[in-house]
CSV table of C-alpha atoms and ligand atoms in Angstrom, one decimal:
chain,number,residue,atom,x,y,z
A,1,MET,CA,-0.2,-0.1,-0.1
A,2,ARG,CA,2.6,2.3,0.8
A,3,LYS,CA,4.6,1.3,-2.0
A,4,ILE,CA,2.1,2.5,-4.0
A,5,SER,CA,1.6,5.6,-2.5
A,6,LEU,CA,4.8,6.5,-3.0
A,7,SER,CA,5.2,5.9,-6.4
A,8,ILE,CA,2.2,8.0,-7.3
A,9,PHE,CA,3.6,10.7,-5.4
A,10,LEU,CA,6.6,10.2,-7.2
A,11,SER,CA,4.8,10.0,-10.5
A,12,MET,CA,3.1,13.3,-9.6
A,13,LEU,CA,6.1,15.1,-8.8
A,14,ILE,CA,7.5,14.2,-12.1
A,15,ALA,CA,4.2,15.8,-13.4
A,16,CYS,CA,4.5,18.7,-11.6
A,17,ASN,CA,8.5,19.0,-12.7
A,18,SER,CA,8.3,18.2,-16.4
A,19,THR,CA,7.9,21.0,-18.8
A,20,PRO,CA,4.5,21.9,-19.8
A,21,LYS,CA,3.1,20.3,-22.4
A,22,LYS,CA,3.2,23.1,-25.6
A,23,THR,CA,0.1,23.9,-26.1
A,24,ASN,CA,-1.8,26.4,-28.4
A,25,LYS,CA,-1.6,30.3,-27.4
A,26,PRO,CA,-4.5,31.2,-25.8
A,27,LEU,CA,-6.7,33.2,-27.7
A,28,TYR,CA,-8.0,37.0,-26.8
A,29,THR,CA,-9.4,39.2,-28.8
A,30,ILE,CA,-10.1,42.6,-27.8
A,31,VAL,CA,-12.1,45.3,-29.9
A,32,ILE,CA,-13.3,49.1,-29.2
A,33,HIS,CA,-15.0,51.9,-30.5
A,34,GLY,CA,-15.1,55.7,-29.1
A,35,GLY,CA,-18.6,56.8,-31.0
A,36,ALA,CA,-19.9,56.6,-35.1
A,37,GLY,CA,-21.0,59.8,-36.9
A,38,THR,CA,-19.5,62.7,-39.4
A,39,ILE,CA,-15.8,61.7,-38.8
A,40,LYS,CA,-14.2,62.6,-41.6
A,41,LYS,CA,-10.7,63.3,-42.7
A,42,GLU,CA,-11.3,67.0,-43.6
A,43,ASN,CA,-13.0,67.7,-40.2
A,44,LEU,CA,-10.0,66.8,-37.7
A,45,THR,CA,-7.1,69.1,-37.3
A,46,PRO,CA,-4.0,66.9,-37.7
A,47,LYS,CA,-3.9,67.7,-33.6
A,48,LYS,CA,-7.2,66.7,-33.2
A,49,GLU,CA,-6.8,63.1,-35.0
A,50,THR,CA,-3.0,62.2,-33.3
A,51,ALA,CA,-5.1,62.9,-29.9
A,52,TYR,CA,-8.0,60.5,-30.9
A,53,LYS,CA,-5.5,58.3,-32.1
A,54,THR,CA,-3.3,58.3,-29.3
A,55,THR,CA,-6.0,58.0,-26.8
A,56,LEU,CA,-7.7,55.1,-28.3
A,57,GLU,CA,-4.0,53.5,-28.8
A,58,LYS,CA,-3.5,53.8,-24.8
A,59,ALA,CA,-6.8,51.9,-24.1
A,60,LEU,CA,-6.1,49.2,-26.8
A,61,ARG,CA,-2.9,48.6,-25.0
A,62,ILE,CA,-4.1,48.4,-21.4
A,63,GLY,CA,-6.5,46.1,-22.8
A,64,ASN,CA,-4.4,43.8,-24.9
A,65,ASP,CA,-1.5,43.6,-21.2
A,66,HIS,CA,-4.5,42.7,-19.1
A,67,LEU,CA,-5.8,40.3,-21.6
A,68,LYS,CA,-1.9,39.0,-22.4
A,69,ASN,CA,-1.3,38.8,-18.8
A,70,GLY,CA,-4.4,36.5,-18.0
A,71,GLY,CA,-7.1,39.4,-16.8
A,72,THR,CA,-10.5,38.4,-17.2
A,73,ALA,CA,-12.7,39.6,-20.4
A,74,VAL,CA,-15.1,41.6,-17.3
A,75,GLU,CA,-12.5,43.6,-15.9
A,76,THR,CA,-10.4,44.4,-19.2
A,77,VAL,CA,-13.6,45.5,-20.5
A,78,GLU,CA,-14.0,47.9,-17.5
A,79,LEU,CA,-10.3,48.8,-17.5
A,80,VAL,CA,-10.6,50.3,-21.3
A,81,ILE,CA,-13.5,51.9,-20.5
A,82,LYS,CA,-12.5,53.8,-17.6
A,83,THR,CA,-9.7,55.0,-19.9
A,84,LEU,CA,-11.7,56.4,-22.8
A,85,GLU,CA,-13.8,57.8,-19.8
A,86,ASP,CA,-11.2,59.5,-18.6
A,87,SER,CA,-10.2,61.4,-21.3
A,88,PRO,CA,-12.4,64.2,-22.7
A,89,LEU,CA,-12.2,63.6,-26.1
A,90,PHE,CA,-15.2,61.0,-25.9
A,91,ASN,CA,-18.6,61.6,-25.2
A,92,ALA,CA,-18.7,59.4,-21.6
A,93,GLY,CA,-17.3,60.4,-18.2
A,94,LYS,CA,-15.1,63.6,-18.3
A,95,GLY,CA,-16.6,65.5,-21.5
A,96,ALA,CA,-20.0,64.0,-21.7
A,97,VAL,CA,-22.6,65.9,-23.4
A,98,PHE,CA,-25.3,68.4,-22.1
A,99,ASN,CA,-28.7,67.4,-21.8
A,100,ASN,CA,-31.4,70.0,-22.5
A,101,LEU,CA,-31.3,71.8,-18.8
A,102,GLY,CA,-27.7,71.8,-19.2
A,103,PHE,CA,-26.8,69.0,-16.8
A,104,GLN,CA,-24.3,65.9,-18.0
A,105,GLU,CA,-26.2,62.8,-17.2
A,106,MET,CA,-24.6,59.5,-18.1
A,107,ASP,CA,-25.2,55.7,-18.7
A,108,ALA,CA,-23.5,52.4,-18.8
A,109,SER,CA,-23.8,49.1,-19.1
A,110,ILE,CA,-21.3,45.7,-18.5
A,111,MET,CA,-22.0,41.9,-19.2
A,112,ASP,CA,-20.7,38.8,-18.4
A,113,GLY,CA,-20.9,36.5,-21.6
A,114,SER,CA,-20.1,33.6,-19.5
A,115,ASN,CA,-22.9,33.3,-16.6
A,116,LEU,CA,-25.2,36.6,-18.6
A,117,SER,CA,-24.7,38.7,-15.4
A,118,SER,CA,-25.5,42.3,-16.2
A,119,GLY,CA,-25.1,45.3,-14.6
A,120,ALA,CA,-26.3,49.0,-15.9
A,121,ILE,CA,-26.7,52.7,-14.1
A,122,ALA,CA,-28.6,55.6,-15.8
A,123,GLY,CA,-29.1,59.1,-15.3
A,124,VAL,CA,-26.2,59.6,-13.1
A,125,THR,CA,-24.2,62.6,-12.9
A,126,ASN,CA,-21.0,62.1,-10.3
A,127,LEU,CA,-19.9,59.0,-10.8
A,128,LYS,CA,-16.6,59.6,-12.0
A,129,ASN,CA,-16.4,56.2,-14.1
A,130,PRO,CA,-20.1,55.4,-14.7
A,131,ILE,CA,-18.6,52.2,-15.5
A,132,GLU,CA,-17.7,51.5,-12.6
A,133,GLY,CA,-21.2,51.9,-11.3
A,134,ALA,CA,-22.3,49.5,-13.9
A,135,ARG,CA,-19.7,46.9,-12.7
A,136,ILE,CA,-20.9,47.4,-8.9
A,137,VAL,CA,-24.2,47.1,-10.1
A,138,LYS,CA,-23.9,44.2,-11.7
A,139,ASP,CA,-21.4,42.4,-8.8
A,140,SER,CA,-23.4,43.6,-5.4
A,141,THR,CA,-26.8,43.7,-6.6
A,142,LYS,CA,-29.7,41.0,-7.6
A,143,HIS,CA,-30.7,43.9,-9.8
A,144,VAL,CA,-29.3,45.1,-13.5
A,145,LEU,CA,-29.9,48.8,-13.9
A,146,LEU,CA,-30.3,51.4,-11.3
A,147,TYR,CA,-30.8,54.5,-12.0
A,148,GLY,CA,-29.8,58.8,-11.0
A,149,LYS,CA,-29.2,60.1,-7.5
A,150,ARG,CA,-30.5,57.2,-5.8
A,151,GLY,CA,-28.4,54.6,-7.9
A,152,GLN,CA,-25.6,56.7,-7.8
A,153,GLU,CA,-25.4,57.0,-4.0
A,154,PHE,CA,-25.7,53.4,-4.0
A,155,CYS,CA,-22.5,53.1,-6.2
A,156,ILE,CA,-20.6,55.2,-3.8
A,157,ASN,CA,-21.2,53.4,-0.7
A,158,LYS,CA,-19.9,50.3,-2.7
A,159,GLY,CA,-16.6,52.6,-3.3
A,160,ALA,CA,-17.3,53.9,-6.7
A,161,THR,CA,-15.2,57.0,-7.0
A,162,TYR,CA,-16.9,60.7,-6.8
A,163,ALA,CA,-16.7,63.5,-9.1
A,164,ASP,CA,-18.1,66.8,-8.7
A,165,SER,CA,-19.9,68.2,-11.6
A,166,SER,CA,-17.5,70.6,-12.3
A,167,TYR,CA,-15.2,67.6,-13.5
A,168,PHE,CA,-16.9,66.8,-16.4
A,169,TYR,CA,-17.5,70.2,-17.8
A,170,THR,CA,-15.4,70.8,-21.2
A,171,LYS,CA,-15.4,74.3,-23.3
A,172,TYR,CA,-16.4,72.0,-26.4
A,173,ARG,CA,-19.0,70.3,-25.1
A,174,TRP,CA,-20.5,73.2,-23.8
A,175,LYS,CA,-20.3,75.1,-26.8
A,176,GLN,CA,-21.8,72.1,-28.8
A,177,TYR,CA,-24.7,72.7,-26.0
A,178,GLN,CA,-25.2,76.2,-26.8
A,179,ARG,CA,-25.4,75.4,-30.8
A,180,ALA,CA,-28.0,72.8,-30.1
A,181,LEU,CA,-30.2,74.8,-28.2
A,182,LYS,CA,-30.3,77.7,-30.4
A,183,LYS,CA,-31.3,75.4,-32.8
A,184,ASP,CA,-33.4,73.2,-31.2
A,185,THR,CA,-32.1,70.0,-32.2
A,186,ILE,CA,-30.9,67.1,-30.7
A,187,THR,CA,-27.4,66.1,-31.7
A,188,LEU,CA,-24.9,62.8,-31.7
A,189,ASP,CA,-21.8,63.6,-31.2
A,190,HIS,CA,-18.5,64.0,-34.0
A,191,THR,CA,-21.3,65.9,-35.7
A,192,VAL,CA,-20.2,68.9,-37.9
A,193,ASP,CA,-23.6,70.3,-38.9
A,194,LYS,CA,-27.0,70.3,-37.1
A,195,THR,CA,-28.6,67.3,-38.2
A,196,LEU,CA,-29.0,64.5,-35.8
A,197,LYS,CA,-25.6,62.5,-36.9
A,198,LYS,CA,-23.5,62.1,-33.7
A,199,PHE,CA,-22.3,59.9,-31.7
A,200,GLY,CA,-19.3,59.7,-29.3
A,201,THR,CA,-20.3,56.6,-27.3
A,202,VAL,CA,-17.3,54.8,-25.8
A,203,GLY,CA,-17.4,50.7,-26.1
A,204,CYS,CA,-15.6,47.5,-25.5
A,205,ALA,CA,-16.2,43.9,-26.6
A,206,VAL,CA,-13.9,41.0,-25.6
A,207,LEU,CA,-12.9,37.4,-25.4
A,208,ASP,CA,-10.5,36.5,-23.0
A,209,THR,CA,-8.0,33.7,-22.6
A,210,TYR,CA,-10.2,31.8,-20.8
A,211,GLY,CA,-12.9,31.4,-23.8
A,212,ASN,CA,-15.2,33.8,-22.0
A,213,LEU,CA,-16.6,36.9,-23.5
A,214,ALA,CA,-17.8,40.3,-22.0
A,215,ALA,CA,-18.8,43.7,-23.2
A,216,GLY,CA,-19.5,47.2,-22.0
A,217,THR,CA,-21.1,50.6,-23.0
A,218,SER,CA,-20.7,54.1,-21.6
A,219,THR,CA,-22.1,57.4,-22.5
A,220,GLY,CA,-23.5,61.1,-21.9
A,221,GLY,CA,-26.3,60.1,-24.8
A,222,LEU,CA,-27.0,62.9,-27.2
A,223,THR,CA,-26.3,66.6,-27.1
A,224,ASN,CA,-29.8,68.4,-26.0
A,225,LYS,CA,-31.4,65.5,-25.3
A,226,LYS,CA,-34.2,65.5,-22.9
A,227,TYR,CA,-34.0,65.8,-19.2
A,228,GLY,CA,-34.1,61.9,-17.7
A,229,ARG,CA,-33.8,60.7,-21.5
A,230,ILE,CA,-32.0,57.2,-20.9
A,231,GLY,CA,-30.5,55.7,-24.0
A,232,ASP,CA,-29.3,52.5,-25.6
A,233,SER,CA,-26.2,52.0,-23.5
A,234,PRO,CA,-27.5,51.2,-20.1
A,235,ILE,CA,-30.1,49.2,-21.9
A,236,ILE,CA,-28.8,44.9,-21.9
A,237,GLY,CA,-29.5,43.5,-25.5
A,238,ALA,CA,-30.1,47.2,-26.9
A,239,GLY,CA,-26.4,49.0,-26.1
A,240,THR,CA,-24.6,45.9,-25.0
A,241,TYR,CA,-24.6,42.4,-25.0
A,242,ALA,CA,-22.6,39.4,-24.2
A,243,ASN,CA,-22.9,35.4,-23.9
A,244,ASN,CA,-20.3,32.5,-24.5
A,245,ALA,CA,-22.7,31.0,-26.8
A,246,SER,CA,-23.0,33.4,-29.7
A,247,CYS,CA,-20.4,36.7,-28.9
A,248,ALA,CA,-20.5,40.2,-27.3
A,249,VAL,CA,-21.9,43.4,-28.5
A,250,SER,CA,-21.6,47.4,-28.2
A,251,CYS,CA,-23.0,49.7,-30.3
A,252,THR,CA,-23.6,53.2,-30.6
A,253,GLY,CA,-25.4,55.4,-32.3
A,254,THR,CA,-29.2,57.2,-32.0
A,255,GLY,CA,-30.4,54.9,-29.4
A,256,GLU,CA,-33.7,55.0,-29.6
A,257,PHE,CA,-33.6,53.0,-33.0
A,258,PHE,CA,-31.3,50.3,-31.3
A,259,ILE,CA,-33.5,50.2,-28.5
A,260,ARG,CA,-36.7,49.7,-30.7
A,261,GLY,CA,-34.5,47.3,-32.9
A,262,THR,CA,-32.9,45.5,-30.0
A,263,ILE,CA,-29.8,45.6,-31.9
A,264,ALA,CA,-26.8,44.1,-30.1
A,265,ARG,CA,-29.3,41.2,-28.6
A,266,ASP,CA,-30.4,40.5,-32.7
A,267,ILE,CA,-26.6,40.1,-33.8
A,268,ALA,CA,-26.2,37.1,-30.9
A,269,ALA,CA,-29.9,36.1,-31.9
A,270,LEU,CA,-28.8,36.0,-35.7
A,271,MET,CA,-25.7,33.4,-34.6
A,272,GLU,CA,-27.8,30.7,-31.7
A,273,PHE,CA,-31.0,30.5,-34.2
A,274,LYS,CA,-30.0,31.2,-37.3
A,275,GLY,CA,-26.6,29.5,-37.3
A,276,LEU,CA,-25.3,33.0,-38.9
A,277,ASN,CA,-21.4,33.8,-38.2
A,278,LEU,CA,-20.4,36.7,-36.8
A,279,GLN,CA,-19.9,38.8,-39.9
A,280,GLU,CA,-23.3,37.5,-41.5
A,281,ALA,CA,-25.0,38.4,-38.0
A,282,ASN,CA,-23.3,42.0,-38.3
A,283,LYS,CA,-23.8,42.7,-41.8
A,284,GLU,CA,-28.1,41.5,-41.4
A,285,THR,CA,-28.5,43.4,-38.1
A,286,LEU,CA,-26.6,46.7,-40.2
A,287,GLU,CA,-29.3,46.1,-42.5
A,288,LYS,CA,-32.1,46.1,-40.4
A,289,LEU,CA,-30.7,49.2,-38.7
A,290,ASN,CA,-30.6,50.9,-42.4
A,291,ILE,CA,-34.3,50.1,-42.4
A,292,LEU,CA,-35.3,51.1,-39.7
A,293,LYS,CA,-33.2,54.5,-40.6
A,294,GLY,CA,-31.3,54.5,-37.5
A,295,ARG,CA,-27.7,55.6,-37.2
A,296,GLY,CA,-24.3,54.4,-36.2
A,297,GLY,CA,-22.6,51.0,-35.4
A,298,PHE,CA,-21.5,48.4,-33.9
A,299,ILE,CA,-18.3,46.6,-32.6
A,300,ALA,CA,-18.5,42.5,-31.7
A,301,VAL,CA,-16.2,39.8,-30.9
A,302,ASP,CA,-17.1,36.0,-31.0
A,303,LYS,CA,-15.7,32.5,-29.0
A,304,LYS,CA,-13.2,31.9,-31.8
A,305,GLY,CA,-11.9,35.8,-31.5
A,306,ASN,CA,-13.4,36.5,-34.5
A,307,TYR,CA,-14.2,40.6,-34.6
A,308,SER,CA,-16.4,42.6,-36.2
A,309,MET,CA,-16.8,46.6,-35.9
A,310,LEU,CA,-19.2,47.6,-39.3
A,311,PHE,CA,-21.0,51.4,-39.6
A,312,ASN,CA,-23.5,52.8,-41.7
A,313,THR,CA,-21.7,56.8,-40.9
A,314,ARG,CA,-19.2,58.4,-42.0
A,315,GLY,CA,-17.0,56.6,-39.7
A,316,MET,CA,-16.4,55.4,-36.4
A,317,PHE,CA,-13.3,55.7,-33.7
A,318,ARG,CA,-12.3,51.9,-33.3
A,319,GLY,CA,-9.5,49.9,-32.9
A,320,ILE,CA,-8.4,46.0,-32.4
A,321,ALA,CA,-5.7,44.1,-31.0
A,322,ASN,CA,-5.5,39.9,-30.6
A,323,SER,CA,-3.6,37.4,-29.2
A,324,LYS,CA,-1.9,36.8,-32.8
A,325,GLY,CA,-0.6,40.2,-32.7
A,326,GLN,CA,-2.6,42.4,-34.4
A,327,PHE,CA,-3.1,46.1,-33.3
A,328,THR,CA,-4.9,48.6,-35.4
A,329,THR,CA,-7.0,51.6,-34.9
A,330,ALA,CA,-9.4,53.4,-37.1
A,331,MET,CA,-11.5,56.3,-37.9
A,332,TYR,CA,-12.4,56.7,-41.7
A,333,LYS,CA,-14.8,54.3,-43.6
B,1,LIG,N1,-26.1,55.6,-28.1
B,1,LIG,C1,-26.0,56.7,-27.5
B,1,LIG,C2,-27.4,57.0,-27.1
B,1,LIG,O1,-28.3,56.9,-27.6
B,1,LIG,C3,-25.3,57.7,-27.9
B,1,LIG,C4,-24.0,57.7,-28.7
B,1,LIG,O2,-23.7,56.8,-29.2
B,1,LIG,O3,-23.5,58.6,-28.8
B,1,LIG,O4,-27.8,57.6,-25.5
């Protein structure tokens, strides 16, 4: 008996010390967006273009490194979105757009594709990183969506960082709001004219090295939006969706159309029920968005590390990095 135990022990020791078997390199993919809209080279000064590129690359690098080092999909989504929220360039966190009463009300959501757990926050004004609030709702409540002052208070009590309203202010957004107010229009971000063409929301979709998917989205919504209006970004199935059975998706665009069209969930459902691959499902959903006359785009990743970044606007701030060494950002069509 003793002899057998000893031999088992020895073989275990050998197994532990032997060089690990060569396995396939763990697969990961990260896609990000910083909003879609009238993003044309002639509308951006070289300085602005560099600033956007640098920030997109910074966020992508942070996400890529986290995944490479074994970070989970959910952690990566939160980390990357925080980086984009902290930049005044995008319509999320610092630099969020103003509503019709001159307040910055922000929405965000996050979803874990491995168990469908989800968290979202809507209409918050003082969470430095709304995505942090969304993560807290996901992890510390039995609910999916909390809103307004009370929702914000809950997140702060659970450790979310508070920021004074002045932190979110940027002159550029204020001017944008003043113009929209004068013309009585509701505008999306990255617009150069008076029509509904601007989206500056940020989002991230990830496949991690454990084979799990996650997605998240964060936004200030639309310039001059009605006080209290909630868009698609904090709505699971509209602006964000993740399911290990299909894909992870984050959207940007005219939120009402994404809610009516259940755009994020549609992409996943087309894969789950119709057997489409990621590209086909994204293409078909973009056609649906066109029919609905919604404007914007979406990024998505599947279990195999395939990705898609489609939009029906002039451009979309976007980026992709993966375990195969791909690392690219883009803005224009
Ligand atoms: N989808 C966001 C909203 O409607 C706006 C955006 O993507 O920029 O709130």
